XYZ file of C-alpha atoms in Angstrom:
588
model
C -5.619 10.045 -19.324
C -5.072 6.525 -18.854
C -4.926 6.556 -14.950
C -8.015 8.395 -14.619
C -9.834 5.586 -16.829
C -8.904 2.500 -14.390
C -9.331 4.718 -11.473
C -12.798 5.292 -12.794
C -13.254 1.885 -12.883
C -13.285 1.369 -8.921
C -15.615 4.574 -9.109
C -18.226 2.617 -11.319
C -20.155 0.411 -8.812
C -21.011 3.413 -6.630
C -21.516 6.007 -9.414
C -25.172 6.060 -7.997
C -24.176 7.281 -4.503
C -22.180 9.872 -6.122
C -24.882 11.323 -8.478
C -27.007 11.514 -5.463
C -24.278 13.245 -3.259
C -24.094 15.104 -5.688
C -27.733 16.165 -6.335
C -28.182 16.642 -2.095
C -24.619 19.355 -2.836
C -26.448 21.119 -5.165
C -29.446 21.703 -2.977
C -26.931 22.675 -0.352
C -25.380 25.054 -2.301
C -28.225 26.178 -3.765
C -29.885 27.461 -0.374
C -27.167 30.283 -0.156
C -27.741 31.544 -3.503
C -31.233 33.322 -1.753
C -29.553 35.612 0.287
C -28.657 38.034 -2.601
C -32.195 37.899 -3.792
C -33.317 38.394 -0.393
C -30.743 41.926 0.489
C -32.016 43.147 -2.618
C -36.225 42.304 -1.733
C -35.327 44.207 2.015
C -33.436 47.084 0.437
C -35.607 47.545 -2.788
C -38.946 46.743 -1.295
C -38.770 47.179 2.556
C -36.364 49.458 3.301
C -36.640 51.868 -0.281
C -40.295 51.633 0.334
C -42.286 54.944 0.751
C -45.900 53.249 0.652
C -45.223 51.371 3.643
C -45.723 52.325 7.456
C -42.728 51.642 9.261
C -44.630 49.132 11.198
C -45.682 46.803 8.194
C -41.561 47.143 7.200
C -40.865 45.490 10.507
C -43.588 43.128 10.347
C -42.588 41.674 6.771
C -38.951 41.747 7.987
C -39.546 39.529 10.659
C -41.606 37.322 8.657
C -39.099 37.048 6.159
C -36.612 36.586 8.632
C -37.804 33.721 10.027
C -39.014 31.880 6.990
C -35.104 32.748 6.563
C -34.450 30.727 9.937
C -36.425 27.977 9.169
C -34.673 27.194 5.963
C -31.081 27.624 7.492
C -31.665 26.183 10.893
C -34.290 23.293 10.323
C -33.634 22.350 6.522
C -29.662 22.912 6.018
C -28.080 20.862 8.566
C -29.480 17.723 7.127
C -28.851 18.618 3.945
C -25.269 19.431 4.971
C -24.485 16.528 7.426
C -25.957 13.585 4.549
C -23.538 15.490 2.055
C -20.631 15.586 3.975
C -21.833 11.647 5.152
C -22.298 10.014 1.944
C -19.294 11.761 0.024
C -16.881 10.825 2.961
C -18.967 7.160 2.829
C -18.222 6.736 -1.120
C -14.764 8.084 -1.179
C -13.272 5.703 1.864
C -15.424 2.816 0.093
C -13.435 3.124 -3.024
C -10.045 3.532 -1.527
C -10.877 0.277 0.386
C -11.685 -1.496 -2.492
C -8.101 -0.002 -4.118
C -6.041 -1.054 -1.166
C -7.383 -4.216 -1.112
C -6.978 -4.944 -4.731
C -3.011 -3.615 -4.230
C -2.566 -6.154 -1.803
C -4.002 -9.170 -3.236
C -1.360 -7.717 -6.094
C 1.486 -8.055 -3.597
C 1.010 -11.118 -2.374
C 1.257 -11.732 -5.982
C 4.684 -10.619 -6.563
C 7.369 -12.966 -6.353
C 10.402 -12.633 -4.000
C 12.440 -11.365 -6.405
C 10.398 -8.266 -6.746
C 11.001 -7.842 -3.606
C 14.593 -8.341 -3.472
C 14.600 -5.824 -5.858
C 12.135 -2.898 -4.333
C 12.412 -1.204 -0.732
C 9.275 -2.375 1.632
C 8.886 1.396 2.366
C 8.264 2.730 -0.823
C 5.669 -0.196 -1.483
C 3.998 1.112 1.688
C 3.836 4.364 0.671
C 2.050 3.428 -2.352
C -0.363 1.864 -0.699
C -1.171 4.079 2.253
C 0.156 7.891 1.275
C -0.429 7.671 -2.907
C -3.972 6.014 -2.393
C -4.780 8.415 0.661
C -3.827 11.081 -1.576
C -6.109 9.917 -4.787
C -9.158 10.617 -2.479
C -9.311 14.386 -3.592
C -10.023 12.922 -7.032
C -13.456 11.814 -5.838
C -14.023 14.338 -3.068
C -12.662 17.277 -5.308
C -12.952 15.792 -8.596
C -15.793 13.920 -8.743
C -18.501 15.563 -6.228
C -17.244 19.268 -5.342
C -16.374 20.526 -8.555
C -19.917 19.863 -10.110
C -20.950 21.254 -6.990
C -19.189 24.221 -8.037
C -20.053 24.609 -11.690
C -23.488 24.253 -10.711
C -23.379 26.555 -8.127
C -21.383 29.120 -10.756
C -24.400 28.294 -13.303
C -27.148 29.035 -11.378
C -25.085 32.243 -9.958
C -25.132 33.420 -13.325
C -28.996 32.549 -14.005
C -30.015 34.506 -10.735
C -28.003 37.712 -11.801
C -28.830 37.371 -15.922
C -32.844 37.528 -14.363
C -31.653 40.495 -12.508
C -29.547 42.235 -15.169
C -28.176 40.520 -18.613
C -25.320 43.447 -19.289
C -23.892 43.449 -15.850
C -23.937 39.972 -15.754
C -21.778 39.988 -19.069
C -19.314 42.542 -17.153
C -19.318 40.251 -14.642
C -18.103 37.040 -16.696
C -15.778 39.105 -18.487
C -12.874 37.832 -17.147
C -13.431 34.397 -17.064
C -11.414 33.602 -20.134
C -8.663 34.559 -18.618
C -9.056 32.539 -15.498
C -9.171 29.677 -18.062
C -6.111 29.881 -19.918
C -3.945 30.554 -16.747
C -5.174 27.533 -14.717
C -4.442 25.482 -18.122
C -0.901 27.215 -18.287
C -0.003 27.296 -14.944
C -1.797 23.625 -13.761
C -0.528 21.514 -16.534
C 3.314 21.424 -15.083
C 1.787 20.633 -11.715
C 1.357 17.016 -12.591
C 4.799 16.105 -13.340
C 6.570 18.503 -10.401
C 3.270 16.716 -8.116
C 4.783 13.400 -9.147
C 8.495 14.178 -8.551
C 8.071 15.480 -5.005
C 6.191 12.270 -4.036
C 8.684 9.960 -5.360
C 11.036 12.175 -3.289
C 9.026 11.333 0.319
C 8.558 8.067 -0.897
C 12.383 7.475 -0.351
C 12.424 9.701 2.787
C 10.016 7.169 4.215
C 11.745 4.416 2.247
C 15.020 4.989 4.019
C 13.242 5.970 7.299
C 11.595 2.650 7.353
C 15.011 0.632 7.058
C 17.023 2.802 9.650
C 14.176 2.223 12.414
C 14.290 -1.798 11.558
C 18.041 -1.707 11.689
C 18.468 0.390 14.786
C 20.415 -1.976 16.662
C 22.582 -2.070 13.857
C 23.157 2.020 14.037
C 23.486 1.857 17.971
C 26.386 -1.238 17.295
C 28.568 0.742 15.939
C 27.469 3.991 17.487
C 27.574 5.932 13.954
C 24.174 8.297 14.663
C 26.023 11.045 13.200
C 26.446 9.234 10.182
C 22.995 8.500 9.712
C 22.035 11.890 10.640
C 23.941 12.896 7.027
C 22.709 10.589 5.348
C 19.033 10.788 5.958
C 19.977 14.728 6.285
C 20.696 14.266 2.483
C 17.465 12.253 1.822
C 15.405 14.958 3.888
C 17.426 17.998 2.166
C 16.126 16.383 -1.572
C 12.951 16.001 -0.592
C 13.406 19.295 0.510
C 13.898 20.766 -3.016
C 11.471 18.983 -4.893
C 8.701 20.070 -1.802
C 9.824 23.714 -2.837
C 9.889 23.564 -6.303
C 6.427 22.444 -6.110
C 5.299 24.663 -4.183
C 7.178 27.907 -5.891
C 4.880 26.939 -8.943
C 1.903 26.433 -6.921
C 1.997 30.027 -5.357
C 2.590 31.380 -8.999
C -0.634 29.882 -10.171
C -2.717 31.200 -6.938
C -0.786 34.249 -6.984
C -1.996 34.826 -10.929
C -5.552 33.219 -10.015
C -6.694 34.901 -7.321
C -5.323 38.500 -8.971
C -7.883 37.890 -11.929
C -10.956 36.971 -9.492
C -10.207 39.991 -7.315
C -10.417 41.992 -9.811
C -13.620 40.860 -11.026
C -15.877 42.528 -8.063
C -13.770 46.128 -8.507
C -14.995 45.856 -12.294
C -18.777 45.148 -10.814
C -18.652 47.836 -7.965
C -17.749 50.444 -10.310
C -19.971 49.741 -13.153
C -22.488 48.855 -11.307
C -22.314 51.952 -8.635
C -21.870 54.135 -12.081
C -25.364 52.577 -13.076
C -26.908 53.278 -9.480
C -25.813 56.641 -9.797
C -27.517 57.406 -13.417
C -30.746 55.807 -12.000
C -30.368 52.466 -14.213
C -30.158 50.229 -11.391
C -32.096 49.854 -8.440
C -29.569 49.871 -4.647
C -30.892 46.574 -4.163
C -29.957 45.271 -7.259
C -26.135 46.561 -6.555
C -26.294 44.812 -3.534
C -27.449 41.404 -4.602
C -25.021 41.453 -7.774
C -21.895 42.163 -5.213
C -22.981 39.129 -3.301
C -23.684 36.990 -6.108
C -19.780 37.906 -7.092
C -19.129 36.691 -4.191
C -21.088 33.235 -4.630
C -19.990 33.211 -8.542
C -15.827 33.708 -7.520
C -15.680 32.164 -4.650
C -16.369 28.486 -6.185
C -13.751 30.092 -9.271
C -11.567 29.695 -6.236
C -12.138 26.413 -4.683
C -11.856 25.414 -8.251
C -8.432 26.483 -8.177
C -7.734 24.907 -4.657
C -9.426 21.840 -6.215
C -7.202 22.104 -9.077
C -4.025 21.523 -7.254
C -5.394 19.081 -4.981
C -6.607 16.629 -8.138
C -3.861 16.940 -10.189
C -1.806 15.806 -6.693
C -3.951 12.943 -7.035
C -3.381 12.340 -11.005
C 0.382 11.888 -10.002
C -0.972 9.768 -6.898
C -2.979 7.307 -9.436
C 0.566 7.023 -11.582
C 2.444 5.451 -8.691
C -0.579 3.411 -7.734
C -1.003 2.286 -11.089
C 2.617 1.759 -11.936
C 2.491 -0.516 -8.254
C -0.424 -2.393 -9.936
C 1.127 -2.922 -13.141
C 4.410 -4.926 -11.801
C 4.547 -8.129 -13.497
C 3.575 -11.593 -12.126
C 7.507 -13.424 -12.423
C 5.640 -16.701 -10.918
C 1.915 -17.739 -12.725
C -0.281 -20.204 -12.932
C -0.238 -22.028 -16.348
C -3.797 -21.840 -17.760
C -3.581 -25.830 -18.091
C -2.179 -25.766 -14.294
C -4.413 -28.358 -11.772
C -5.188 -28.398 -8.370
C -2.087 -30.327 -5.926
C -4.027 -32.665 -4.048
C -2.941 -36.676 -3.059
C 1.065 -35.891 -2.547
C 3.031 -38.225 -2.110
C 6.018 -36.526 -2.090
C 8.531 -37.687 -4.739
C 10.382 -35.182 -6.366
C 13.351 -35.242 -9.024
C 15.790 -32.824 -10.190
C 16.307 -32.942 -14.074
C 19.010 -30.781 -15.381
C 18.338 -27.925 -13.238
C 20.127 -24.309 -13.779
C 18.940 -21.329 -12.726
C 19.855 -17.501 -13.115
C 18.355 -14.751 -11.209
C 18.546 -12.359 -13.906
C 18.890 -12.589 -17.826
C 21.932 -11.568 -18.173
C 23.506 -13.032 -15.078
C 25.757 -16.177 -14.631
C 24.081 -19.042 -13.484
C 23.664 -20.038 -9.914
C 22.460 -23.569 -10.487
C 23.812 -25.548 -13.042
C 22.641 -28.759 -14.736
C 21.423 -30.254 -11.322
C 19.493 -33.574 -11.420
C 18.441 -35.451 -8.041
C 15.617 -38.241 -7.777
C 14.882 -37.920 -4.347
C 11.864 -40.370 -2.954
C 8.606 -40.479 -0.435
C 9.916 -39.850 2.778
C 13.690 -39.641 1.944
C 15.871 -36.931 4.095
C 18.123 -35.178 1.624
C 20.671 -32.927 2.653
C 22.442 -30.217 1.199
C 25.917 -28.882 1.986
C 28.683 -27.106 1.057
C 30.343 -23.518 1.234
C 28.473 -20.292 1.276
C 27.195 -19.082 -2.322
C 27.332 -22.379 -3.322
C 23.347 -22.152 -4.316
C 21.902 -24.369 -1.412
C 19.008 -22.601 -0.221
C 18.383 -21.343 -4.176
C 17.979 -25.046 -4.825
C 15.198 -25.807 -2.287
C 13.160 -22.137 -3.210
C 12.492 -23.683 -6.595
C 10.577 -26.211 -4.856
C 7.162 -23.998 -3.617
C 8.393 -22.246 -6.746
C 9.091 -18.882 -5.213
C 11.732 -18.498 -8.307
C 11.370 -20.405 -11.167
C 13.709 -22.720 -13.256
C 15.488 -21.156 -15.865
C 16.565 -24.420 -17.260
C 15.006 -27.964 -16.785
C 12.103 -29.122 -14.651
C 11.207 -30.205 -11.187
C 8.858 -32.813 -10.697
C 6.578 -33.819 -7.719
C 4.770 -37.044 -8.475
C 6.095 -37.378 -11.700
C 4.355 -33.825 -12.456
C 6.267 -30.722 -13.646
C 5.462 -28.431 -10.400
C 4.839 -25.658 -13.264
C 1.560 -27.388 -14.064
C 0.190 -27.264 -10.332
C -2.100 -23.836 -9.235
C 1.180 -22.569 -7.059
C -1.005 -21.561 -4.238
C -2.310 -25.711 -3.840
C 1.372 -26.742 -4.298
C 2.808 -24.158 -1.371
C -0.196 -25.574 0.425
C 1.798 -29.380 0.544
C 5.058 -27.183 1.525
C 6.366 -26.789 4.773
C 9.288 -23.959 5.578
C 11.571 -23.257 8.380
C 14.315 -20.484 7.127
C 17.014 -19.649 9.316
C 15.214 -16.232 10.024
C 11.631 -16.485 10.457
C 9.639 -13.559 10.380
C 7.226 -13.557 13.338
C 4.435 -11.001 13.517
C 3.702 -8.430 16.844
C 0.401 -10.314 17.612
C 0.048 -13.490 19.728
C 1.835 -16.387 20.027
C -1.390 -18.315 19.147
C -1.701 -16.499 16.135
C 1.642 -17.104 15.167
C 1.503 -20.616 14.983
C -1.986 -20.051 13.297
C -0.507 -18.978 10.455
C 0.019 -22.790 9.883
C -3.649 -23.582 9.455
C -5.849 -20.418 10.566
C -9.088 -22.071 10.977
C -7.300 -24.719 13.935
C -8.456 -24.543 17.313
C -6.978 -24.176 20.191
C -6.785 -27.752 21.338
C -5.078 -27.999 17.869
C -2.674 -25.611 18.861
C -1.193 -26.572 22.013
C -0.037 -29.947 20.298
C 1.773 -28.134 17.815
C 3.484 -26.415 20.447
C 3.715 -29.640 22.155
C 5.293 -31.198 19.161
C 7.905 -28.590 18.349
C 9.099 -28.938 22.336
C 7.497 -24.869 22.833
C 4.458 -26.001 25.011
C 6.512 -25.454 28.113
C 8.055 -22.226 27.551
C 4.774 -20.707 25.828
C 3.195 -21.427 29.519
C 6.061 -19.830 31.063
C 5.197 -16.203 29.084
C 3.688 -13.228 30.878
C 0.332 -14.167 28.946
C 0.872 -17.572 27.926
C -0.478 -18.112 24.329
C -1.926 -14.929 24.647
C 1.411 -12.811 25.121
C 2.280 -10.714 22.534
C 5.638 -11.044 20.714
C 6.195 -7.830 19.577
C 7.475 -6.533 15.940
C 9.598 -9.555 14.169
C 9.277 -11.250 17.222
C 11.467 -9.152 18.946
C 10.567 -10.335 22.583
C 11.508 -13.827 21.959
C 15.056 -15.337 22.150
C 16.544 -16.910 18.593
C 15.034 -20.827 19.697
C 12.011 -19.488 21.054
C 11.187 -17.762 17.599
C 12.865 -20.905 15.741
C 10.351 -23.570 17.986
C 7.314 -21.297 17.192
C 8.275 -21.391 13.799
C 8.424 -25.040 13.676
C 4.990 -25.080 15.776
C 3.322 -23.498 12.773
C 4.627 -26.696 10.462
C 3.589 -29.431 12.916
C 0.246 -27.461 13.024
C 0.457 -27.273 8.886
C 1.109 -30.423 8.686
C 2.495 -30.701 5.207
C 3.740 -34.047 3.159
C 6.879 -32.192 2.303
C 9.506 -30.035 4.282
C 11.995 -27.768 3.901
C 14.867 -26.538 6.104
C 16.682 -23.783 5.216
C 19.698 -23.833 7.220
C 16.894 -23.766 10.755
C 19.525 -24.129 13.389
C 22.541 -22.097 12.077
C 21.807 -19.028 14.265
C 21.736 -20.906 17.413
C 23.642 -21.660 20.401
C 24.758 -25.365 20.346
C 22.030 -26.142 23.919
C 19.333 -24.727 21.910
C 20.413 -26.210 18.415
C 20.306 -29.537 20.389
C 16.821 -28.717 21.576
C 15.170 -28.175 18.041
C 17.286 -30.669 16.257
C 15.398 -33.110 18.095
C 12.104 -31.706 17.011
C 12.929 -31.257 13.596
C 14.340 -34.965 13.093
C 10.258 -35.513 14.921
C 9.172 -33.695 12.401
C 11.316 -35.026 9.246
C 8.895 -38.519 9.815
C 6.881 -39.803 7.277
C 7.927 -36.694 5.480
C 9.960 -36.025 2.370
C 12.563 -33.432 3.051
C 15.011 -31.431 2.490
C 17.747 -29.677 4.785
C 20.165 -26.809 3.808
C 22.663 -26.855 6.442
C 25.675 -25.062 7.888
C 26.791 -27.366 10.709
C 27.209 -31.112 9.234
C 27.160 -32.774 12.388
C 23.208 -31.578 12.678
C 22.680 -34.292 9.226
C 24.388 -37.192 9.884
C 21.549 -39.023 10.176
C 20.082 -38.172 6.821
C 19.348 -40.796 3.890
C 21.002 -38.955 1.564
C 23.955 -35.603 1.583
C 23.910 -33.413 -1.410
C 27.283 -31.468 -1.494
C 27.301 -28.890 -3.532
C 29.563 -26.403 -4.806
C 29.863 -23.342 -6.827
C 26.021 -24.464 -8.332
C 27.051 -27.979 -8.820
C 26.772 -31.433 -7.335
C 30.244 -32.419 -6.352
C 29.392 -35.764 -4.291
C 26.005 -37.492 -3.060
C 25.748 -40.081 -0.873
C 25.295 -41.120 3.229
C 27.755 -39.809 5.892
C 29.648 -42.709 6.056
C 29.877 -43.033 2.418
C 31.088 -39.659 1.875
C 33.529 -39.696 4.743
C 35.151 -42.591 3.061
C 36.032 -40.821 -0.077
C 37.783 -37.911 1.440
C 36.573 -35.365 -0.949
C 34.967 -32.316 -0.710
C 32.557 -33.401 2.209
C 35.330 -35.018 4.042
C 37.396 -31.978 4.311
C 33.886 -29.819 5.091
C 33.665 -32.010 7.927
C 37.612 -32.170 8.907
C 37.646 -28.680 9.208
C 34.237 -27.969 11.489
C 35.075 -30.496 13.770
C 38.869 -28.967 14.209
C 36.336 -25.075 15.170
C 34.549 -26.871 17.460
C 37.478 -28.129 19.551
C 39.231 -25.280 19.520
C 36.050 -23.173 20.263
C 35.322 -26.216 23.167
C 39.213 -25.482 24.738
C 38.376 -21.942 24.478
């Protein structure tokens, strides 16, 4: 199977640490496999014995007792604990080196993957699916050569013993064979079915506890409760139907190897009783059914436990297999020396094959240093335009060039490196504030820091946190009001320092006192810099070199304020009809 190949391949570097595992399992196992021999030396040879004293019984029944202790109470645990150590060790090792693989993969994957895929089923693949692919080397891998080994040496021990009874013994193993083939082989698919199913539980879980607020809003809890009710009820079904065929399988299984030792016991007894076989001999053979079965039926465990993880490996797999939308041309060169002029030439763009275009034959030559703004209505394909820039979609039709330089020919991570971003909902993460604005340029210091802060005007009310740069902003930033996030955010691109900028509509969410605040810093941080600025409220880009307005994926009018104004187009009216809100929202 084609999952079990790759998955092999993370196996490969520590195949040595498995063969040894496995080696210190058989000697594990092996030390059990005595005690059958040993009931049948005390019945046969102590006990059965009428040339020996009852005193020389008791004295070589303590001796081999405690050559019996010594083995299991000096030489086992070791054996035991560096078996249990080193398979734990190897297994966690190569699940590491899977997650970490999967997310290097996701940082891959461009946003429109994303836009496309719910963040909790990518989590599950990554935590429950890989989790679950563990059994594969635990189960797979290690115990179930354990087993066969154990089941091989079993059968040694008792052919030594006895060759026919050992044949009696076998004789139902065929059987055992074909029904774990039947019964295991439509595990796989009903395996993979019910984890897609909690995938989406989680999925949908995952949403409704980040929208919460939303829920509590508009106080529809019984709502929810149906509808995750019918998530929960179809995961539900696919749990059961799962596990209806997994109890038919143990419930066939286990029948044939319990009726194994009935077949022994009676034969066997049958040839105690016509004096072909020693008591002892009986004795050891019923516990070395016991050893021979009993892996037969961790086998069977193991069975349904691996082939959980084959369907495991399929989602992981199928996560790992997702396409690259954004790549590095072979040709592509490092970004380095920007200047930061960049042109527009006949730009369209589509988000899907066979969807209209959002962008259509755009072309702007916009210089070093130049402020360019874009306007216009919502949907017009603003804040598409500027996310072709660090390329997080690409063109469909046309280029953009930096320096003269299609961006397609740069390494995209050395070009997103030049890039600076404020969007009008920036993601913070639950640790520190420092951290936060580290995320700029991880290896700054402190020192480095602060006059970020300073510079984005968020010095001041950092200082003024329970913990200072030290306090904790919880999930998304959740402790923070909107300017607070929006000045941290900007702290991070003052600390980034980048020749470019973009400003994706950074002040829309704000009241007008703290839009005031961070307009300031942002026209600070505009200097010296070539940048761009999608924005809602026109009177926050007056001052910019050049207004883009655009409109239904089109450029409609380009020019300064004043300019624009005096035409009374499209921009004019834009403008007409915020300032007419804002005076009736003012006599409000």
């Amino acid at each position: 199977m084609e999952s079990i190949r790759r998955y092999l391949q993370f196996v490969k570097p520590y195949r040595f640490q498995i063969i040894g595992t496995i080696i210190i399992g058989i000697i594990k196992f092996s030390i059990p496999l005595i005690i059958p021999l040993l009931i049948k030396y005390v019945v046969d040879n102590i006990i059965g014995s009428h040339s020996l004293s009852q005193h020389v019984k008791i004295q070589k029944l303590l001796y081999i007792m405690f050559t019996m202790l010594v083995v299991f109470v000096v030489l086992r645990p070791p054996i035991e604990y560096y078996r249990q150590y080193f398979a734990q060790w190897t297994a966690n090792k190569i699940l590491y080196e899977i997650r970490d693989q999967l997310y290097t993969h996701i940082q891959k994957l461009s946003f429109k993957y994303y836009s496309n895929t719910r963040s909790g089923e990518i989590i599950s693949r990554i935590i429950n699916d890989v989790e679950q692919t563990k059994t594969f080397v635990i189960s797979g891998l290690m115990n179930l050569w354990l087993d066969i080994a154990t089941i091989v040496l079993a059968i040694i021990m008792m052919f030594i013993m006895n060759g026919p009874l050992t044949v009696i013994s076998i004789l139902l193993f065929p059987f055992y064979a074909i029904s774990v083939r039947y019964f295991f082989g439509n595990l796989r698919k009903l395996t993979r079915i019910r984890s897609q199913a909690l995938a989406e539980v989680q999925s949908y879980l995952h949403e409704r506890v980040e929208g919460m607020p939303v829920i509590k809003s508009f106080a529809i809890e019984k709502y929810e409760q149906t509808q995750f009710a019918k998530q929960n009820s179809n995961f539900l079904t696919k749990a059961l139907q799962h596990t209806s065929w997994n109890a038919k399988s143990y419930a066939v299984v286990n029948t044939i190897t319990d009726i194994a030792p009935l077949i022994v016991i009676g034969y066997s007894a049958y040839l105690v009783i016509q004096h072909s076989l020693t008591l002892g001999t009986m004795v050891a053979f019923f516990a070395y059914i016991d050893k021979l079965y009993n892996p037969l039926r961790r086998l069977v465990n193991s069975s349904t436990t691996v082939t959980q993880s084959f369907a495991s490996m399929d989602r992981v797999f199928e996560l790992m297999d997702e396409k690259y939308d954004i790549v590095d041309r072979d040709s592509a060169t490092e970004c380095v020396d920007v200047k930061g002029n960049i042109i527009f030439e006949n730009v369209s763009f589509s988000y899907g094959e066979k969807e209209e275009m959002v962008l259509k034959n755009i072309s702007i030559n916009v210089k070093k240093g130049e402020t360019v703004a874009l306007v216009g209505m919502s949907g017009g394909g603003k804040s598409t335009l500027v996310s072709l820039i660090p390329r997080f979609y690409d063109v469909t039709e046309g280029s953009i060039l930096l320096d003269g330089i299609d961006i397609r020919n740069y390494q995209i991570q050395s070009l997103r490196d030049k890039i600076g971003v404020v969007f009008q909902d920036n993601i913070l993460f639950s640790e520190s504030v420092k951290e936060n604005i580290m995320l700029g340029r991880p290896e700054a210091t402190m020192e480095e820091v602060i006059l970020a802060a300073k510079a984005a005007n968020a010095h001041e009310f950092i200082l003024n946190l329970p913990e200072g740069y030290d306090t904790k902003v919880g999930e998304r930033g959740v402790k923070l009001s909107g300017g607070q996030k929006q000045r941290i955010a900007i702290a991070r691109i003052f600390l980034k320092n980048p020749p470019l900028i973009i400003l994706d509509e950074a002040t829309s969410a704000l009241d007008l006192e703290s839009e005031h605040l961070i307009q300031e810093t942002l026209q600070e941080l505009a200097k010296d810099r070539t940048t761009f600025i999608v924005a809602h409220r026109l009177s926050t880009i007056t001052h910019a070199d050049r207004i883009v307005v655009i409109e239904y994926g089109k450029i409609v009018e380009m020019g300064k304020h004043d300019e624009l104004m005096n035409r009374r187009g499209s921009y004019y009216k834009l403008f007409q009809v915020q300032q007419l809100e804002q005076k009736e929202t003012e006599v409000v």
